[in-house]
CSV table of C-alpha atoms in Angstrom, one decimal:
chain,number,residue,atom,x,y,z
A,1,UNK,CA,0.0,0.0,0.0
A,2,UNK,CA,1.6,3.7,-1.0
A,3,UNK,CA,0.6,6.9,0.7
A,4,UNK,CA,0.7,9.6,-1.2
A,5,UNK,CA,1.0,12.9,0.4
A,6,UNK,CA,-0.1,16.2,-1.5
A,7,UNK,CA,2.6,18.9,-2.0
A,8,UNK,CA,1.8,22.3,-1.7
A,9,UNK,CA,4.1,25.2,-2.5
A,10,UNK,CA,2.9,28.8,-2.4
A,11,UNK,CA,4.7,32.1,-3.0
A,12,UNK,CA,4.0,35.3,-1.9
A,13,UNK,CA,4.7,38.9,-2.9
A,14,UNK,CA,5.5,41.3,0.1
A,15,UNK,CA,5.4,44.5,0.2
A,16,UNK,CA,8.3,46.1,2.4
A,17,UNK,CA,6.8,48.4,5.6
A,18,UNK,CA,7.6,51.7,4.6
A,19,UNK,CA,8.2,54.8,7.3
A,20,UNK,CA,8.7,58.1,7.2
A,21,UNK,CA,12.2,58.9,9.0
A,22,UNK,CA,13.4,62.7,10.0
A,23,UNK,CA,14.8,64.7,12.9
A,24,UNK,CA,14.5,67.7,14.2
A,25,UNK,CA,11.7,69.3,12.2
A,26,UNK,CA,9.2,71.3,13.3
A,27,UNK,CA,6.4,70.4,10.8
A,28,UNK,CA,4.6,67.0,9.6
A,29,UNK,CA,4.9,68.0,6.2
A,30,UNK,CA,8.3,68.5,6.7
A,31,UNK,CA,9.3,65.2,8.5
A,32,UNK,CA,6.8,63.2,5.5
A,33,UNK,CA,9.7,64.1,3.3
A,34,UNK,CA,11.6,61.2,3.9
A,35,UNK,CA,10.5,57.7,3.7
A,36,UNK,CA,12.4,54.4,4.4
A,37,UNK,CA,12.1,50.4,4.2
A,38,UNK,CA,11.6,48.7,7.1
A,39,UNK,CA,14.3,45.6,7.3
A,40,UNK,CA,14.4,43.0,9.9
A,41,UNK,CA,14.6,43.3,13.4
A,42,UNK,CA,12.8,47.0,12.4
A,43,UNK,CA,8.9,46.0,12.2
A,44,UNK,CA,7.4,49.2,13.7
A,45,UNK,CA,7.0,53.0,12.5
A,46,UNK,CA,7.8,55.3,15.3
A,47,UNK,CA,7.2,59.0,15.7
A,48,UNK,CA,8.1,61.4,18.8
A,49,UNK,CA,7.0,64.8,19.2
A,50,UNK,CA,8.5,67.0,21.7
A,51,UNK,CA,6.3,70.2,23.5
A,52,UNK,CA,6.9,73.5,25.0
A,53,UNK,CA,4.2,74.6,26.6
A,54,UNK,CA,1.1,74.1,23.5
A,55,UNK,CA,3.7,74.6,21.0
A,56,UNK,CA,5.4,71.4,19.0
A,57,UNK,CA,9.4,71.9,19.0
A,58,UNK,CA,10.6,68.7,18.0
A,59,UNK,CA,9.0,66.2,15.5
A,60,UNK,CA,11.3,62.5,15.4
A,61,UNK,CA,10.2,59.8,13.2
A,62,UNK,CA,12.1,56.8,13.0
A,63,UNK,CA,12.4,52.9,12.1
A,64,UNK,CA,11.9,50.7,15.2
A,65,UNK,CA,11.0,46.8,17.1
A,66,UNK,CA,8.0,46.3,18.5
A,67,UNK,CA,10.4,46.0,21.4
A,68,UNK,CA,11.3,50.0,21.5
A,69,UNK,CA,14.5,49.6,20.1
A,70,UNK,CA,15.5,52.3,17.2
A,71,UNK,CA,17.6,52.7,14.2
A,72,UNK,CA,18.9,55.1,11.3
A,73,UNK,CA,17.4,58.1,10.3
């Protein structure tokens, strides 16, 4: 008695996560100059705005983990 055992082989086109990376700007247009892949470990899209007072100072978007660890710019 044989067994025969289905093979199944699938491909899959993957589109890379993209982020917008910048430092120091002051605007969002500004800072959505800039984009970047993201490359493993780098999974997430993080953005940082700093405040004085009501006013933004500092907009920081970067590639990250889900883990909070950052890269490039």
């Amino acid at each position: 008695m044989h067994i025969v055992t289905p093979t199944f082989l699938f491909s899959f086109a993957v589109n890379a996560l993209k982020c917008y990376v910048c430092g120091s700007a002051t605007t969002n247009q500004e800072c959505n100059k800039s984009e970047q892949d993201c490359q493993a470990p780098l999974d997430t899209c993080m953005t940082t705005v700093g405040t004085l007072g009501e006013q933004i100072s500092l907009i920081l978007k970067q590639l990250s983990t889900d883990m909070g660890h950052t890269c490039c710019n």
